[in-house]
Amino acid sequence: MSGFNKVVANYDEALDGLTNDMTLIVGGFGLCGIPEGLIAKIKDLGVHGLTCVSNNAGVDGFGLGLLLEDKQIRKMIASYVGENALFEQQLLSGELEVELTPQGTLAEKMRAGGAGIPAFFTPAGYGTPIAEGKEAREFNGKMHILEESITGEFALVKAWKADTMGNLVYRKTAMNFNPMAATAGKITIAEVEEIVEAGELDPNHIHTPGIYVNRVIKGTFEKRIEQLTLKK
Amino acid sequence: MALTREQLAQRVAQELRDGFYVNLGIGIPTLVANYVPKGMDVMLQSENGLLGMGEFPTEETVDPDLINAGKQTVTTVTGASYFSSADSFAMIRGGNVDLTVLGAFEVDQSGNIASWMIPGKLIKGMGGAMDLVASAQNIVVTMTHANKKGESKLLKECTLPLTGAGCIKKIVSDLAYIEIHDGKFHLVERAPGVSVEEIISKTAGELVVPDNVPEMRF
């Protein structure tokens, strides 16, 4: 089974091969379900010129926001980036390029990219600035625009549990973009809360089959809450 | 009197039906959940990947792995499910959500909506709004009729970058319930105590006014 043992011992091993100017697909929605330790390690490694594809860009000082501090991200592909003052500053100064993408289109770009579908038509964004320069076509009496899929040299995902073979289970809404991100990386790294032996996860309940996952690392998670909202 | 935020939510809630799957946007739309009529069951969809969103948690039940599309901590109701964001937008684009409620900066008489960007200010992004308006069959926009400067938000043609084209048919504003068809606004109901004249004066687009405009009932 050793050929299928995906577990790595440390973050250096997990991110081996990551170099400047690569494209990273990163799971998570806001600060929920993000690979915290892998992102922090990328900050330490100091690689730069990165293109990051993720729904959000973290907040100042946490999540992908960490990689903005030393200007490691050259381009951000995201649907919503409104939580981050540093992001705004770098965007306005022209140091950071951003490609805003409707959330469902972003999810589908990852899904399709991972599934070997290079592009797809969607109604989202037709007639808006997002459609500029894109092919538009009518299907069933409705206009759609052609969107290209996304893959990356690396995908960084966060899961609840993995087995040693890289099968993944997510927890609650920390699933979000992680399953599609996991399929869209040439090398997919899963940072997880718990690693169990192969056979311990019920095959009925696996969200991401191990075929998509190259490396598994056990992380420790702060799980910072962005908008703590309690019942009045 | 113009409707309060709570009254806006209450009026929108009258569009709910038993058995509806509903997506509520951030802000006033979120308040609609507080006014689901008694004896009616609806399931709230949150586009990050949750169907069956419940109320906000207590300090004991709060869970960082369980948030809504506004990134607020939430709970679930009986029959809830979790899924990926791709599945979430598959159910949205696939036309399975019965009612979508969202806010807007501007709506025009062709049913165009602008809600995500004000050039010159920070561009925060559209999130899921473009996917939602492009695909939902039944959308209610809820917003104030005029902006803080008193300028109409119901226009002949939107001036801000669009979120979606030709997709809005119903508006609940603080002054009126208005439908859009045949390239015109149609006044259907007015807020209690608000005159037809005031609504006309605060609607920049073409507004069709029937002889009798009933007041909203709560």
Short mmCIF file of C-alpha atoms in Angstrom, two decimals:
data_model
loop_
_atom_site.label_atom_id
_atom_site.label_comp_id
_atom_site.label_asym_id
_atom_site.label_seq_id
_atom_site.Cartn_x
_atom_site.Cartn_y
_atom_site.Cartn_z
CA MET A 1 0.00 0.00 0.00
CA SER A 2 3.02 2.30 0.31
CA GLY A 3 2.52 3.58 -3.23
CA PHE A 4 -0.79 4.97 -2.01
CA ASN A 5 0.45 6.45 1.23
CA LYS A 6 -0.02 10.18 0.72
CA VAL A 7 0.90 11.34 4.21
CA VAL A 8 3.83 13.75 4.46
CA ALA A 9 5.70 14.57 7.64
CA ASN A 10 6.00 18.34 7.46
CA TYR A 11 5.04 21.47 5.53
CA ASP A 12 8.35 21.57 3.62
CA GLU A 13 7.56 18.18 2.17
CA ALA A 14 3.94 19.18 1.58
CA LEU A 15 4.90 22.19 -0.52
CA ASP A 16 7.94 20.66 -2.23
CA GLY A 17 8.16 21.93 -5.80
CA LEU A 18 6.32 25.19 -5.23
CA THR A 19 8.18 27.96 -7.04
CA ASN A 20 7.65 31.55 -8.11
CA ASP A 21 4.94 32.48 -10.62
CA MET A 22 2.85 29.35 -10.14
CA THR A 23 -0.96 29.20 -10.05
CA LEU A 24 -2.50 27.98 -6.80
CA ILE A 25 -6.11 26.91 -6.39
CA VAL A 26 -7.05 27.43 -2.75
CA GLY A 27 -10.18 26.08 -1.06
CA GLY A 28 -12.23 27.96 1.50
CA PHE A 29 -15.04 30.50 1.80
CA GLY A 30 -14.05 33.54 3.79
CA LEU A 31 -11.94 32.10 6.60
CA CYS A 32 -14.05 28.92 6.75
CA GLY A 33 -12.35 25.75 5.55
CA ILE A 34 -9.01 27.29 4.55
CA PRO A 35 -5.68 25.43 4.63
CA GLU A 36 -4.26 27.68 7.32
CA GLY A 37 -0.90 25.98 7.85
CA LEU A 38 -0.09 25.63 4.16
CA ILE A 39 -0.78 29.33 3.57
CA ALA A 40 1.39 30.30 6.54
CA LYS A 41 4.19 28.08 5.20
CA ILE A 42 4.01 29.76 1.78
CA LYS A 43 4.58 33.06 3.55
CA ASP A 44 7.72 31.57 5.16
CA LEU A 45 8.95 30.14 1.86
CA GLY A 46 8.77 33.60 0.33
CA VAL A 47 7.76 32.48 -3.17
CA HIS A 48 6.24 35.32 -5.15
CA GLY A 49 4.51 36.16 -8.42
CA LEU A 50 1.74 33.77 -7.48
CA THR A 51 -1.68 33.61 -9.10
CA CYS A 52 -4.16 32.61 -6.41
CA VAL A 53 -7.60 31.31 -7.29
CA SER A 54 -9.86 31.38 -4.27
CA ASN A 55 -13.31 32.75 -3.50
CA ASN A 56 -11.87 35.36 -1.12
CA ALA A 57 -8.47 36.78 -0.23
CA GLY A 58 -8.58 36.26 3.51
CA VAL A 59 -8.43 39.21 5.89
CA ASP A 60 -5.55 41.43 6.97
CA GLY A 61 -3.05 39.14 8.66
CA PHE A 62 -4.88 35.82 8.21
CA GLY A 63 -5.53 33.35 5.41
CA LEU A 64 -4.44 34.55 1.97
CA GLY A 65 -4.19 38.03 3.48
CA LEU A 66 -0.83 36.82 4.89
CA LEU A 67 0.58 36.47 1.39
CA LEU A 68 -0.30 40.06 0.56
CA GLU A 69 1.99 41.38 3.30
CA ASP A 70 5.16 40.61 1.32
CA LYS A 71 3.41 41.03 -2.03
CA GLN A 72 3.68 37.35 -2.89
CA ILE A 73 0.45 37.36 -4.88
CA ARG A 74 0.64 38.93 -8.34
CA LYS A 75 -2.89 38.07 -9.41
CA MET A 76 -6.02 37.13 -7.49
CA ILE A 77 -9.00 35.40 -9.08
CA ALA A 78 -11.92 35.67 -6.63
CA SER A 79 -15.59 36.53 -6.34
CA TYR A 80 -15.47 38.81 -3.29
CA VAL A 81 -12.49 40.63 -1.82
CA GLY A 82 -14.17 43.24 0.35
CA GLU A 83 -12.70 42.34 3.74
CA ASN A 84 -9.16 43.39 3.26
CA ALA A 85 -7.57 46.85 3.51
CA LEU A 86 -4.16 45.70 2.28
CA PHE A 87 -5.83 44.13 -0.73
CA GLU A 88 -7.52 47.40 -1.58
CA GLN A 89 -4.26 49.32 -1.22
CA GLN A 90 -2.32 46.97 -3.52
CA LEU A 91 -5.15 46.89 -6.03
CA LEU A 92 -5.35 50.68 -6.22
CA SER A 93 -1.55 51.02 -6.50
CA GLY A 94 -1.49 48.51 -9.35
CA GLU A 95 0.77 46.03 -7.52
CA LEU A 96 -1.98 43.43 -7.51
CA GLU A 97 -4.09 42.30 -10.43
CA VAL A 98 -7.59 41.03 -9.70
CA GLU A 99 -10.01 39.11 -11.85
CA LEU A 100 -13.43 39.25 -10.22
CA THR A 101 -15.48 36.22 -11.15
CA PRO A 102 -19.08 35.36 -10.20
CA GLN A 103 -19.05 32.83 -7.37
CA GLY A 104 -20.88 30.07 -9.23
CA THR A 105 -18.71 30.62 -12.30
CA LEU A 106 -15.60 30.38 -10.12
CA ALA A 107 -16.79 27.10 -8.59
CA GLU A 108 -17.59 25.75 -12.05
CA LYS A 109 -14.24 26.92 -13.47
CA MET A 110 -12.52 24.75 -10.85
CA ARG A 111 -14.93 21.85 -11.27
CA ALA A 112 -14.71 21.86 -15.06
CA GLY A 113 -10.94 22.41 -15.00
CA GLY A 114 -10.53 19.38 -12.81
CA ALA A 115 -12.90 17.38 -14.99
CA GLY A 116 -11.05 18.01 -18.26
CA ILE A 117 -13.65 20.43 -19.64
CA PRO A 118 -11.72 23.48 -20.92
CA ALA A 119 -14.64 25.93 -21.07
CA PHE A 120 -18.39 26.13 -20.58
CA PHE A 121 -21.34 28.43 -21.22
CA THR A 122 -23.14 30.04 -18.28
CA PRO A 123 -25.89 32.66 -18.09
CA ALA A 124 -24.16 34.36 -15.14
CA GLY A 125 -22.73 37.74 -16.07
CA TYR A 126 -24.33 38.08 -19.50
CA GLY A 127 -24.94 41.79 -20.20
CA THR A 128 -22.52 42.85 -17.44
CA PRO A 129 -18.87 44.02 -17.47
CA ILE A 130 -17.86 40.38 -16.81
CA ALA A 131 -19.02 39.45 -20.32
CA GLU A 132 -16.72 41.90 -22.10
CA GLY A 133 -14.50 40.14 -24.63
CA LYS A 134 -16.21 36.79 -24.09
CA GLU A 135 -18.13 34.82 -26.68
CA ALA A 136 -21.90 35.03 -26.14
CA ARG A 137 -24.34 32.50 -27.50
CA GLU A 138 -28.04 31.78 -27.20
CA PHE A 139 -29.24 28.43 -25.90
CA ASN A 140 -32.94 27.67 -25.27
CA GLY A 141 -33.82 31.29 -25.89
CA LYS A 142 -31.42 32.63 -23.28
CA MET A 143 -28.02 34.28 -23.64
CA HIS A 144 -24.91 32.70 -22.15
CA ILE A 145 -21.21 33.58 -22.06
CA LEU A 146 -18.23 31.32 -22.62
CA GLU A 147 -16.05 30.97 -19.54
CA GLU A 148 -12.70 29.18 -19.51
CA SER A 149 -11.90 26.64 -16.85
CA ILE A 150 -9.02 26.89 -14.39
CA THR A 151 -6.34 24.46 -13.30
CA GLY A 152 -3.25 25.13 -11.23
CA GLU A 153 0.20 23.72 -10.57
CA PHE A 154 -0.91 23.26 -6.98
CA ALA A 155 -4.24 22.98 -5.19
CA LEU A 156 -4.38 23.60 -1.45
CA VAL A 157 -7.43 22.27 0.33
CA LYS A 158 -8.64 21.86 3.87
CA ALA A 159 -10.56 18.76 4.94
CA TRP A 160 -11.84 17.43 8.25
CA LYS A 161 -10.54 13.88 7.92
CA ALA A 162 -8.27 12.08 5.51
CA ASP A 163 -7.18 8.50 5.42
CA THR A 164 -3.60 7.68 4.54
CA MET A 165 -4.67 7.06 0.92
CA GLY A 166 -5.86 10.65 0.54
CA ASN A 167 -9.60 10.05 0.67
CA LEU A 168 -11.16 13.18 2.15
CA VAL A 169 -14.20 14.08 4.21
CA TYR A 170 -15.17 17.70 4.80
CA ARG A 171 -17.17 19.09 7.70
CA LYS A 172 -20.31 21.25 7.41
CA THR A 173 -19.89 24.43 5.34
CA ALA A 174 -16.09 24.13 5.56
CA MET A 175 -16.59 21.99 2.44
CA ASN A 176 -17.40 24.99 0.16
CA PHE A 177 -14.82 25.25 -2.67
CA ASN A 178 -12.54 22.49 -1.38
CA PRO A 179 -13.91 19.53 -3.38
CA MET A 180 -13.54 21.36 -6.72
CA ALA A 181 -10.17 22.84 -5.77
CA ALA A 182 -8.95 19.33 -4.94
CA THR A 183 -9.64 18.19 -8.51
CA ALA A 184 -8.07 21.22 -10.20
CA GLY A 185 -4.45 20.99 -9.04
CA LYS A 186 -1.64 19.07 -10.77
CA ILE A 187 -0.43 18.49 -7.23
CA THR A 188 -3.17 18.60 -4.61
CA ILE A 189 -2.25 18.99 -0.97
CA ALA A 190 -4.85 18.36 1.71
CA GLU A 191 -4.33 19.86 5.15
CA VAL A 192 -6.61 18.02 7.56
CA GLU A 193 -7.64 17.91 11.19
CA GLU A 194 -7.27 14.17 11.53
CA ILE A 195 -5.57 11.39 9.59
CA VAL A 196 -6.95 7.87 9.97
CA GLU A 197 -5.83 4.52 8.62
CA ALA A 198 -7.05 3.42 5.20
CA GLY A 199 -10.32 1.56 5.64
CA GLU A 200 -11.51 3.62 8.58
CA LEU A 201 -13.53 6.06 6.47
CA ASP A 202 -16.79 4.63 5.15
CA PRO A 203 -16.47 4.53 1.33
CA ASN A 204 -20.12 5.65 1.20
CA HIS A 205 -19.21 8.91 2.86
CA ILE A 206 -16.03 10.00 1.10
CA HIS A 207 -16.38 13.42 -0.51
CA THR A 208 -13.08 13.55 -2.43
CA PRO A 209 -11.61 10.23 -3.61
CA GLY A 210 -7.87 9.85 -3.01
CA ILE A 211 -7.07 9.79 -6.73
CA TYR A 212 -7.21 13.60 -6.68
CA VAL A 213 -4.96 14.00 -3.65
CA ASN A 214 -1.17 13.77 -3.80
CA ARG A 215 -0.14 14.82 -0.31
CA VAL A 216 -1.86 14.81 3.06
CA ILE A 217 -0.61 16.72 6.08
CA LYS A 218 -2.08 16.97 9.54
CA GLY A 219 -2.50 20.62 10.46
CA THR A 220 -3.52 22.56 13.51
CA PHE A 221 -6.26 25.06 12.95
CA GLU A 222 -7.16 28.31 14.63
CA LYS A 223 -10.50 28.41 12.73
CA ARG A 224 -10.86 32.14 13.10
CA ILE A 225 -14.45 33.38 12.82
CA GLU A 226 -14.99 36.36 10.52
CA GLN A 227 -18.51 37.41 11.58
CA LEU A 228 -19.35 35.95 14.96
CA THR A 229 -23.14 36.33 15.12
CA LEU A 230 -25.07 35.04 18.10
CA LYS A 231 -28.77 34.66 18.78
CA LYS A 232 -30.20 37.71 20.52
CA MET B 1 -44.91 56.60 5.92
CA ALA B 2 -42.06 54.85 4.20
CA LEU B 3 -41.60 51.26 5.36
CA THR B 4 -38.96 50.43 7.97
CA ARG B 5 -36.40 47.71 7.31
CA GLU B 6 -38.56 45.30 9.31
CA GLN B 7 -41.69 46.22 7.36
CA LEU B 8 -39.83 45.74 4.08
CA ALA B 9 -38.88 42.26 5.22
CA GLN B 10 -42.47 41.63 6.33
CA ARG B 11 -43.85 42.63 2.92
CA VAL B 12 -41.30 40.46 1.10
CA ALA B 13 -42.24 37.56 3.37
CA GLN B 14 -45.74 37.69 1.86
CA GLU B 15 -44.13 36.29 -1.31
CA LEU B 16 -43.17 33.08 0.55
CA ARG B 17 -45.16 29.89 0.02
CA ASP B 18 -45.21 26.67 2.00
CA GLY B 19 -42.50 24.34 0.69
CA PHE B 20 -40.37 27.05 -0.93
CA TYR B 21 -36.59 26.82 -1.14
CA VAL B 22 -35.41 30.41 -0.66
CA ASN B 23 -32.13 32.28 -1.05
CA LEU B 24 -31.87 35.49 0.96
CA GLY B 25 -29.16 38.05 0.24
CA ILE B 26 -27.24 40.09 2.78
CA GLY B 27 -28.92 43.00 4.64
CA ILE B 28 -32.70 43.52 4.63
CA PRO B 29 -33.27 40.22 2.72
CA THR B 30 -31.78 38.33 5.68
CA LEU B 31 -34.52 39.79 7.91
CA VAL B 32 -37.20 38.06 5.81
CA ALA B 33 -36.39 34.86 7.72
CA ASN B 34 -37.91 36.48 10.83
CA TYR B 35 -41.33 36.84 9.17
CA VAL B 36 -42.07 33.39 7.76
CA PRO B 37 -45.85 33.07 8.32
CA LYS B 38 -46.94 30.64 11.03
CA GLY B 39 -47.66 27.14 9.78
CA MET B 40 -45.49 27.66 6.70
CA ASP B 41 -42.25 25.77 6.13
CA VAL B 42 -39.48 27.19 4.00
CA MET B 43 -35.89 26.00 3.60
CA LEU B 44 -33.22 28.68 3.37
CA GLN B 45 -30.38 28.13 0.90
CA SER B 46 -26.99 29.68 1.59
CA GLU B 47 -24.85 29.66 -1.53
CA ASN B 48 -21.59 28.69 0.15
CA GLY B 49 -23.11 25.22 0.50
CA LEU B 50 -26.01 24.85 2.94
CA LEU B 51 -29.69 24.10 2.50
CA GLY B 52 -31.75 24.38 5.66
CA MET B 53 -30.13 27.31 7.42
CA GLY B 54 -31.38 27.94 10.94
CA GLU B 55 -31.13 30.81 13.39
CA PHE B 56 -27.92 32.28 14.77
CA PRO B 57 -26.18 30.06 17.36
CA THR B 58 -25.70 30.60 21.07
CA GLU B 59 -22.23 30.85 22.57
CA GLU B 60 -22.50 27.12 23.34
CA THR B 61 -23.54 26.01 19.85
CA VAL B 62 -21.36 28.33 17.74
CA ASP B 63 -19.25 26.42 15.19
CA PRO B 64 -16.60 28.05 12.96
CA ASP B 65 -17.27 25.36 10.33
CA LEU B 66 -20.90 26.45 9.99
CA ILE B 67 -21.41 29.86 8.37
CA ASN B 68 -23.75 31.46 5.85
CA ALA B 69 -22.96 33.34 2.65
CA GLY B 70 -22.53 36.53 4.70
CA LYS B 71 -19.86 34.65 6.70
CA GLN B 72 -22.01 34.84 9.84
CA THR B 73 -22.15 31.88 12.20
CA VAL B 74 -25.47 30.01 11.84
CA THR B 75 -27.20 26.75 12.74
CA THR B 76 -29.19 24.22 10.74
CA VAL B 77 -32.81 23.06 10.81
CA THR B 78 -34.17 19.51 10.53
CA GLY B 79 -33.63 18.20 7.02
CA ALA B 80 -30.61 20.37 6.30
CA SER B 81 -27.78 19.35 3.97
CA TYR B 82 -24.24 20.48 3.20
CA PHE B 83 -22.71 20.43 -0.27
CA SER B 84 -19.96 22.03 -2.31
CA SER B 85 -20.24 25.52 -3.78
CA ALA B 86 -20.37 23.92 -7.26
CA ASP B 87 -23.42 21.89 -6.21
CA SER B 88 -24.88 24.98 -4.61
CA PHE B 89 -24.74 26.96 -7.83
CA ALA B 90 -25.91 23.93 -9.80
CA MET B 91 -29.14 24.07 -7.80
CA ILE B 92 -29.32 27.83 -8.35
CA ARG B 93 -28.58 27.84 -12.10
CA GLY B 94 -30.70 24.73 -12.51
CA GLY B 95 -33.74 26.73 -11.43
CA ASN B 96 -34.46 24.83 -8.23
CA VAL B 97 -34.59 27.81 -5.88
CA ASP B 98 -38.20 29.05 -5.65
CA LEU B 99 -37.54 32.58 -4.42
CA THR B 100 -34.45 34.78 -4.41
CA VAL B 101 -34.41 38.04 -2.45
CA LEU B 102 -31.61 40.56 -2.85
CA GLY B 103 -30.82 44.24 -2.52
CA ALA B 104 -29.74 46.63 -5.27
CA PHE B 105 -28.26 50.08 -5.94
CA GLU B 106 -30.40 50.54 -9.05
CA VAL B 107 -33.06 48.72 -11.07
CA ASP B 108 -34.31 49.93 -14.43
CA GLN B 109 -37.58 49.53 -16.34
CA SER B 110 -36.03 46.84 -18.57
CA GLY B 111 -35.43 44.69 -15.50
CA ASN B 112 -31.68 45.35 -15.38
CA ILE B 113 -30.10 45.38 -11.93
CA ALA B 114 -26.91 47.03 -10.62
CA SER B 115 -25.86 45.90 -7.17
CA TRP B 116 -22.16 45.10 -6.97
CA MET B 117 -19.91 47.97 -7.95
CA ILE B 118 -19.67 51.74 -7.72
CA PRO B 119 -16.79 52.88 -9.96
CA GLY B 120 -14.30 55.08 -8.17
CA LYS B 121 -15.03 53.42 -4.84
CA LEU B 122 -13.68 50.06 -3.67
CA ILE B 123 -14.71 47.17 -5.85
CA LYS B 124 -15.61 44.42 -3.45
CA GLY B 125 -16.82 41.86 -5.97
CA MET B 126 -20.13 40.34 -7.00
CA GLY B 127 -20.04 37.17 -4.91
CA GLY B 128 -22.93 34.98 -6.03
CA ALA B 129 -25.28 37.77 -7.12
CA MET B 130 -24.63 37.44 -10.86
CA ASP B 131 -25.27 33.71 -10.83
CA LEU B 132 -28.43 34.18 -8.77
CA VAL B 133 -30.05 36.88 -10.91
CA ALA B 134 -29.10 35.19 -14.18
CA SER B 135 -30.89 31.98 -13.31
CA ALA B 136 -33.54 32.45 -10.66
CA GLN B 137 -37.13 32.35 -11.91
CA ASN B 138 -38.62 34.35 -9.07
CA ILE B 139 -36.56 37.28 -7.82
CA VAL B 140 -37.65 40.04 -5.44
CA VAL B 141 -35.42 43.10 -5.17
CA THR B 142 -35.86 44.98 -1.92
CA MET B 143 -34.36 48.43 -1.47
CA THR B 144 -35.17 52.03 -0.67
CA HIS B 145 -37.00 53.80 -3.49
CA ALA B 146 -34.51 56.68 -3.52
CA ASN B 147 -30.92 57.02 -2.32
CA LYS B 148 -29.75 59.20 0.57
CA LYS B 149 -29.60 62.22 -1.74
CA GLY B 150 -33.24 61.64 -2.67
CA GLU B 151 -32.38 60.40 -6.17
CA SER B 152 -34.55 57.64 -7.60
CA LYS B 153 -33.14 54.11 -7.72
CA LEU B 154 -35.86 53.02 -10.17
CA LEU B 155 -34.44 54.29 -13.43
CA LYS B 156 -35.11 54.39 -17.14
CA GLU B 157 -31.66 52.86 -17.56
CA CYS B 158 -29.15 51.77 -14.91
CA THR B 159 -26.08 54.03 -14.67
CA LEU B 160 -23.89 51.64 -12.64
CA PRO B 161 -22.25 48.44 -13.97
CA LEU B 162 -24.91 45.72 -14.20
CA THR B 163 -25.23 42.58 -12.12
CA GLY B 164 -27.73 41.10 -14.55
CA ALA B 165 -29.73 42.07 -17.63
CA GLY B 166 -33.50 41.86 -17.99
CA CYS B 167 -33.95 39.61 -14.98
CA ILE B 168 -35.91 41.62 -12.39
CA LYS B 169 -39.71 41.50 -12.33
CA LYS B 170 -40.60 42.44 -8.72
CA ILE B 171 -39.44 45.27 -6.46
CA VAL B 172 -40.47 45.87 -2.87
CA SER B 173 -39.28 49.37 -1.98
CA ASP B 174 -39.96 51.36 1.16
CA LEU B 175 -42.69 53.22 -0.78
CA ALA B 176 -44.27 50.65 -3.07
CA TYR B 177 -44.56 47.18 -4.53
CA ILE B 178 -43.76 47.46 -8.21
CA GLU B 179 -43.71 44.92 -11.03
CA ILE B 180 -41.73 45.19 -14.25
CA HIS B 181 -43.08 44.02 -17.58
CA ASP B 182 -43.28 45.29 -21.16
CA GLY B 183 -40.30 47.55 -20.45
CA LYS B 184 -42.14 49.59 -17.82
CA PHE B 185 -42.57 49.80 -14.05
CA HIS B 186 -46.12 49.01 -12.90
CA LEU B 187 -47.31 50.30 -9.55
CA VAL B 188 -49.19 47.54 -7.72
CA GLU B 189 -49.29 48.55 -4.04
CA ARG B 190 -48.24 51.56 -2.02
CA ALA B 191 -46.85 51.66 1.50
CA PRO B 192 -49.48 52.65 4.08
CA GLY B 193 -49.89 56.44 4.08
CA VAL B 194 -47.66 57.00 1.05
CA SER B 195 -49.31 58.90 -1.79
CA VAL B 196 -49.25 57.84 -5.41
CA GLU B 197 -47.86 61.31 -6.18
CA GLU B 198 -44.82 60.72 -3.96
CA ILE B 199 -44.13 57.39 -5.65
CA ILE B 200 -44.44 58.98 -9.09
CA SER B 201 -42.09 61.81 -8.09
CA LYS B 202 -39.47 59.36 -6.81
CA THR B 203 -39.62 57.01 -9.80
CA ALA B 204 -37.33 58.17 -12.60
CA GLY B 205 -38.28 55.40 -15.03
CA GLU B 206 -41.62 55.09 -16.82
CA LEU B 207 -44.28 54.13 -14.26
CA VAL B 208 -47.71 52.80 -15.15
CA VAL B 209 -50.23 53.78 -12.45
CA PRO B 210 -53.61 52.05 -12.35
CA ASP B 211 -56.74 53.92 -11.21
CA ASN B 212 -56.75 52.13 -7.88
CA VAL B 213 -53.50 51.52 -5.98
CA PRO B 214 -54.26 49.62 -2.76
CA GLU B 215 -52.15 50.04 0.37
CA MET B 216 -49.95 47.15 1.46
CA ARG B 217 -51.52 45.03 4.17
CA PHE B 218 -49.61 43.55 7.07
#
